Tab-separated table of C-alpha atoms and ligand atoms in Angstrom:
chain	number	residue	atom	x	y	z
A	1	MET	CA	48.470	11.671	-21.394
A	2	LYS	CA	48.069	15.388	-22.059
A	3	THR	CA	49.046	14.760	-25.775
A	4	GLU	CA	46.509	11.941	-25.963
A	5	VAL	CA	43.713	14.019	-24.423
A	6	LEU	CA	44.377	16.832	-26.806
A	7	GLN	CA	44.304	14.619	-29.918
A	8	TYR	CA	40.729	13.484	-28.900
A	9	LEU	CA	39.579	17.046	-28.070
A	10	PRO	CA	37.351	18.524	-30.807
A	11	ALA	CA	38.994	21.693	-32.367
A	12	ASP	CA	36.144	24.156	-31.197
A	13	CYS	CA	36.676	23.307	-27.561
A	14	PRO	CA	38.995	25.798	-25.962
A	15	TYR	CA	39.498	23.966	-22.707
A	16	GLY	CA	42.799	22.252	-24.118
A	17	GLY	CA	44.512	25.546	-23.989
A	18	SER	CA	45.210	25.528	-20.261
A	19	PHE	CA	45.329	21.785	-19.469
A	20	HIS	CA	47.535	20.824	-16.580
A	21	TRP	CA	48.309	17.205	-16.128
A	22	TYR	CA	49.714	15.647	-12.913
A	23	GLU	CA	50.779	11.997	-12.139
A	24	THR	CA	49.713	12.431	-8.581
A	25	LEU	CA	47.821	15.055	-6.656
A	26	ASP	CA	45.992	15.029	-3.366
A	27	SER	CA	42.906	16.485	-5.042
A	28	THR	CA	42.384	18.146	-8.474
A	29	ASN	CA	39.714	20.266	-6.929
A	30	THR	CA	42.038	21.559	-4.170
A	31	LEU	CA	44.646	22.524	-6.536
A	32	ALA	CA	42.070	24.106	-8.883
A	33	LYS	CA	40.549	26.270	-6.125
A	34	ALA	CA	44.045	27.476	-5.081
A	35	LEU	CA	44.871	28.381	-8.716
A	36	ALA	CA	41.449	30.028	-9.024
A	37	LYS	CA	42.170	32.177	-5.852
A	38	GLU	CA	45.456	33.101	-7.546
A	39	GLY	CA	43.606	34.368	-10.552
A	40	ALA	CA	43.679	31.367	-13.070
A	41	PRO	CA	41.190	32.110	-15.868
A	42	GLU	CA	38.151	30.388	-16.992
A	43	GLY	CA	38.776	27.239	-18.763
A	44	THR	CA	41.758	26.160	-16.657
A	45	VAL	CA	41.776	22.366	-16.395
A	46	ILE	CA	43.574	20.256	-13.678
A	47	ALA	CA	43.604	16.499	-14.205
A	48	ALA	CA	45.466	13.749	-12.494
A	49	ALA	CA	46.404	10.071	-13.137
A	50	ARG	CA	45.539	9.378	-9.382
A	51	GLN	CA	44.603	11.354	-6.249
A	52	THR	CA	45.701	10.563	-2.645
A	53	GLY	CA	42.971	12.717	-1.002
A	54	GLY	CA	40.125	12.831	-3.539
A	55	ARG	CA	37.060	14.574	-1.974
A	56	GLY	CA	33.360	13.971	-2.467
A	57	ARG	CA	30.202	15.777	-1.419
A	58	MET	CA	29.355	16.291	2.264
A	59	GLY	CA	33.004	15.774	3.266
A	60	ARG	CA	33.181	12.192	2.014
A	61	SER	CA	36.348	10.966	0.436
A	62	PHE	CA	36.589	9.705	-3.089
A	63	LEU	CA	39.019	6.693	-3.655
A	64	SER	CA	41.236	7.607	-6.802
A	65	PRO	CA	43.652	4.919	-7.906
A	66	GLU	CA	45.168	4.942	-11.299
A	67	GLY	CA	43.042	4.152	-14.467
A	68	SER	CA	40.166	6.457	-13.907
A	69	VAL	CA	39.225	10.104	-14.617
A	70	TYR	CA	40.011	12.844	-12.031
A	71	LEU	CA	39.292	16.192	-13.466
A	72	SER	CA	38.568	19.854	-12.372
A	73	LEU	CA	37.623	22.728	-14.488
A	74	ILE	CA	37.686	26.439	-13.239
A	75	LEU	CA	34.685	28.576	-14.452
A	76	ARG	CA	34.172	32.360	-13.785
A	77	PRO	CA	30.569	33.081	-14.325
A	78	ASP	CA	29.798	36.660	-13.389
A	79	CYS	CA	26.600	36.118	-11.250
A	80	PRO	CA	25.280	35.829	-7.762
A	81	ALA	CA	25.637	32.374	-6.183
A	82	HIS	CA	21.803	31.674	-6.246
A	83	ARG	CA	22.010	31.741	-10.081
A	84	LEU	CA	24.269	28.782	-10.152
A	85	MET	CA	21.972	26.402	-8.063
A	86	HIS	CA	21.597	24.248	-11.140
A	87	LEU	CA	25.298	23.996	-11.918
A	88	THR	CA	25.805	20.514	-10.473
A	89	CYS	CA	22.799	19.398	-12.418
A	90	ALA	CA	24.080	20.840	-15.737
A	91	VAL	CA	27.410	19.131	-15.137
A	92	ALA	CA	25.803	15.738	-14.533
A	93	VAL	CA	23.860	16.004	-17.787
A	94	ALA	CA	26.998	16.952	-19.737
A	95	ALA	CA	28.949	14.073	-18.081
A	96	CYS	CA	26.152	11.789	-19.207
A	97	ASP	CA	26.403	13.150	-22.761
A	98	ALA	CA	30.085	12.579	-22.692
A	99	ILE	CA	30.140	9.083	-21.353
A	100	GLU	CA	27.296	8.105	-23.908
A	101	LYS	CA	29.480	9.597	-26.791
A	102	VAL	CA	32.497	7.430	-25.811
A	103	THR	CA	30.909	4.236	-24.719
A	104	GLY	CA	27.333	4.151	-26.113
A	105	LEU	CA	26.067	3.678	-22.565
A	106	ARG	CA	24.116	6.556	-20.847
A	107	PRO	CA	24.414	6.533	-17.100
A	108	GLY	CA	21.623	7.427	-14.684
A	109	ILE	CA	21.894	10.230	-12.227
A	110	LYS	CA	21.287	9.781	-8.544
A	111	TRP	CA	20.230	13.068	-7.201
A	112	ILE	CA	22.062	15.190	-7.050
A	113	ASN	CA	25.534	14.356	-8.220
A	114	ASP	CA	26.246	10.621	-8.748
A	115	LEU	CA	26.504	8.881	-11.992
A	116	THR	CA	25.241	5.346	-11.773
A	117	HIS	CA	24.530	2.137	-13.693
A	118	GLY	CA	22.530	-0.865	-12.413
A	119	GLY	CA	22.350	0.719	-8.875
A	120	LYS	CA	26.059	1.124	-8.676
A	121	LYS	CA	28.056	4.379	-8.692
A	122	LEU	CA	30.150	5.061	-11.789
A	123	GLY	CA	31.422	8.323	-10.726
A	124	GLY	CA	30.527	11.750	-8.921
A	125	ILE	CA	30.684	15.424	-9.209
A	126	LEU	CA	31.899	18.005	-6.692
A	127	THR	CA	31.267	21.706	-7.508
A	128	GLU	CA	32.737	24.241	-5.165
A	129	LEU	CA	32.236	28.061	-5.293
A	130	GLY	CA	34.268	30.945	-4.237
A	131	LEU	CA	32.448	34.125	-3.466
A	132	ASP	CA	33.561	37.762	-3.541
A	133	PRO	CA	32.549	38.892	0.039
A	134	ALA	CA	32.086	42.470	-1.156
A	135	THR	CA	29.476	41.672	-3.813
A	136	ASP	CA	28.323	38.166	-2.953
A	137	HIS	CA	28.980	37.357	-6.535
A	138	VAL	CA	30.660	34.142	-7.669
A	139	ALA	CA	34.495	34.776	-7.949
A	140	TYR	CA	35.073	31.191	-9.220
A	141	ALA	CA	33.322	27.878	-9.698
A	142	VAL	CA	35.304	24.517	-9.695
A	143	ILE	CA	33.699	21.640	-11.357
A	144	GLY	CA	35.307	18.341	-10.139
A	145	ILE	CA	34.531	15.072	-11.682
A	146	GLY	CA	35.644	11.546	-11.007
A	147	ILE	CA	34.765	8.665	-13.237
A	148	ASN	CA	35.607	4.991	-12.654
A	149	CYS	CA	37.009	3.821	-15.978
A	150	LEU	CA	39.327	0.650	-16.052
A	151	GLU	CA	38.737	-0.639	-12.439
A	152	VAL	CA	36.810	-0.041	-9.319
A	153	PRO	CA	38.773	0.112	-5.854
A	154	SER	CA	38.031	-3.182	-4.277
A	155	GLU	CA	36.981	-1.345	-0.986
A	156	VAL	CA	33.928	-0.107	-2.750
A	157	ALA	CA	33.193	-2.889	-5.224
A	158	ASP	CA	29.779	-3.604	-3.709
A	159	ILE	CA	28.511	-0.131	-4.307
A	160	ALA	CA	30.581	1.176	-7.337
A	161	ASP	CA	31.242	-0.029	-10.829
A	162	CYS	CA	33.413	1.116	-13.835
A	163	LEU	CA	32.746	1.907	-17.450
A	164	SER	CA	34.938	-1.016	-18.688
A	165	HIS	CA	32.936	-3.579	-16.689
A	166	VAL	CA	29.402	-2.270	-17.560
A	167	THR	CA	30.199	-1.864	-21.231
A	168	GLY	CA	32.387	-4.976	-21.540
A	169	LYS	CA	35.185	-3.194	-23.274
A	170	PRO	CA	38.244	-1.399	-22.026
A	171	ILE	CA	37.471	2.248	-21.565
A	172	SER	CA	40.614	4.442	-20.839
A	173	PRO	CA	40.661	7.800	-19.290
A	174	ALA	CA	42.015	9.992	-22.131
A	175	PRO	CA	38.931	9.864	-24.431
A	176	VAL	CA	36.760	10.185	-21.513
A	177	ILE	CA	38.510	13.457	-20.386
A	178	ALA	CA	38.226	14.863	-23.952
A	179	ALA	CA	34.665	14.104	-24.183
A	180	LEU	CA	34.019	15.532	-20.731
A	181	LEU	CA	35.732	18.832	-21.748
A	182	ALA	CA	33.743	19.104	-24.904
A	183	ALA	CA	30.460	18.475	-23.193
A	184	PHE	CA	31.384	20.906	-20.363
A	185	TYR	CA	32.070	23.641	-22.944
A	186	GLN	CA	28.743	23.218	-24.543
A	187	MET	CA	27.090	23.093	-21.131
A	188	ARG	CA	28.836	26.347	-20.131
A	189	GLU	CA	27.646	28.117	-23.366
A	190	ARG	CA	24.028	27.127	-22.357
A	191	LEU	CA	24.169	27.361	-18.630
A	192	PHE	CA	22.004	30.549	-18.326
A	193	THR	CA	20.233	30.647	-21.663
A	194	GLN	CA	18.818	27.039	-21.486
A	195	GLN	CA	18.351	26.265	-17.874
A	196	ASP	CA	14.858	24.885	-18.321
A	197	ALA	CA	16.108	22.504	-21.238
A	198	ILE	CA	19.021	21.411	-19.088
A	199	MET	CA	16.683	20.594	-16.167
A	200	ASP	CA	14.216	18.781	-18.235
A	201	ARG	CA	17.191	16.482	-19.367
A	202	TYR	CA	18.343	16.200	-15.814
A	203	ARG	CA	14.856	14.905	-14.779
A	204	LYS	CA	14.904	12.304	-17.651
A	205	ASP	CA	18.424	11.052	-16.510
A	206	CYS	CA	17.605	11.088	-12.795
A	207	VAL	CA	16.938	7.596	-11.471
A	208	THR	CA	15.945	9.016	-7.949
A	209	LEU	CA	12.625	10.257	-9.269
A	210	GLY	CA	9.768	8.058	-8.299
A	211	GLN	CA	11.831	6.195	-5.713
A	212	GLN	CA	10.990	5.915	-2.014
A	213	VAL	CA	13.986	7.756	-0.395
A	214	THR	CA	15.385	8.465	3.016
A	215	VAL	CA	17.063	11.577	3.967
A	216	LEU	CA	20.489	10.444	5.450
A	217	GLY	CA	20.977	11.264	9.082
A	218	SER	CA	17.202	11.863	9.707
A	219	SER	CA	13.988	9.837	9.828
A	220	VAL	CA	12.439	11.774	6.951
A	221	CYS	CA	11.404	9.553	4.176
A	222	GLY	CA	9.061	9.996	1.173
A	223	THR	CA	8.740	9.484	-2.595
A	224	ALA	CA	10.994	11.592	-4.816
A	225	GLU	CA	8.389	13.502	-6.742
A	226	ASP	CA	10.137	16.322	-8.893
A	227	ILE	CA	13.200	18.408	-9.104
A	228	THR	CA	13.067	22.176	-9.238
A	229	LYS	CA	14.677	24.340	-11.766
A	230	ASP	CA	17.249	25.053	-9.067
A	231	GLY	CA	18.000	21.367	-8.563
A	232	ALA	CA	16.156	20.840	-5.369
A	233	LEU	CA	14.458	17.484	-4.697
A	234	LEU	CA	10.714	17.539	-3.960
A	235	LEU	CA	9.805	14.810	-1.572
A	236	HIS	CA	6.152	13.704	-1.146
A	237	LEU	CA	5.763	12.743	2.583
A	238	ALA	CA	3.447	10.197	3.924
A	239	ASP	CA	1.291	12.987	5.557
A	240	GLY	CA	0.700	14.529	2.095
A	241	SER	CA	3.084	17.428	2.484
A	242	VAL	CA	5.956	18.136	0.161
A	243	GLN	CA	9.430	18.829	1.481
A	244	GLU	CA	12.004	20.677	-0.610
A	245	LEU	CA	15.459	19.186	-0.183
A	246	ASN	CA	18.360	21.420	-0.831
A	247	ALA	CA	21.482	19.516	-2.294
A	248	GLY	CA	23.799	21.713	-0.225
A	249	GLU	CA	22.374	20.277	3.089
A	250	VAL	CA	21.278	16.636	2.449
A	251	SER	CA	21.934	13.373	0.766
A	252	VAL	CA	19.277	10.586	0.251
A	253	ARG	CA	19.279	6.863	-0.114
A	254	ALA	CA	16.775	4.829	-2.078
A	255	GLN	CA	14.774	2.309	0.169
A	256	ASN	CA	14.218	-0.121	-2.507
B	1	BTN	C1	31.010	12.642	-4.835
B	1	BTN	O1	30.998	11.282	-5.010
B	1	BTN	O2	30.446	13.007	-3.845
B	1	BTN	C2	31.728	13.473	-5.714
B	1	BTN	C3	33.142	12.794	-6.009
B	1	BTN	C4	34.048	13.973	-6.925
B	1	BTN	C5	35.352	13.417	-7.092
B	1	BTN	C6	36.183	14.274	-8.082
B	1	BTN	S1	37.639	13.526	-8.562
B	1	BTN	C7	38.152	14.930	-9.286
B	1	BTN	C8	37.740	15.972	-8.196
B	1	BTN	N1	38.772	16.240	-7.133
B	1	BTN	C9	38.387	15.722	-5.973
B	1	BTN	O3	38.989	15.775	-4.881
B	1	BTN	N2	36.939	15.478	-6.078
B	1	BTN	C10	36.598	15.660	-7.495
């Protein structure tokens, strides 16, 4: 698989230089975080054919059978954590670019980290930061992404879909991994210099905007009105007030 991925990878993308492939891992993010703590450099990639303990946002699990993409990338941006609030959004836009390049289909983004099509989930993103307690600067960021390619686990078939099904042609993981790495490299180059442009693109891809949504685990509901430059969702409530939702704290579900 590694050879196949590297064949698809554009020559100007350095993320093939430290690409680690595993047949089975509990979680590519968990291994990437462990390696980052041991000093693995920016650009280290961990990918697996399957995961036994794939993790999603807010402590959820991410079912990870063979035939899909499970990938984590270590970044080491030298900045305080608050400068990376838009990282998950930037990764989501880059992932849409990559999927569109390989399949011709551009997914939507359900705020903040789900890639969707036709109301079903195609994949998700889990970004995790390690902080240097002395400086409060980011020691490492791990970008984790899972994308359903050839099949969807039957347990989640009512809420999830895969690239092969939605495009009507077999989409195997290797070209998707290569396109993701190329898109992540471009995203990394522009992460701080083009934040506004990245967030404009995020708003265009975001299918949550304009929807009536409920904040999970609460009675708060309203219309998703806008997304800030840091990736927070602005919810217009029935009483006319606007509530800012931070992705670190809440998830939303569309009511319609
Ligand atoms: C979500 O749905 O909330 C995010 C899912 C992220 C899944 C990917 S698969 C590769 C990486 N390793 C993990 O354990 N999680 C991420």
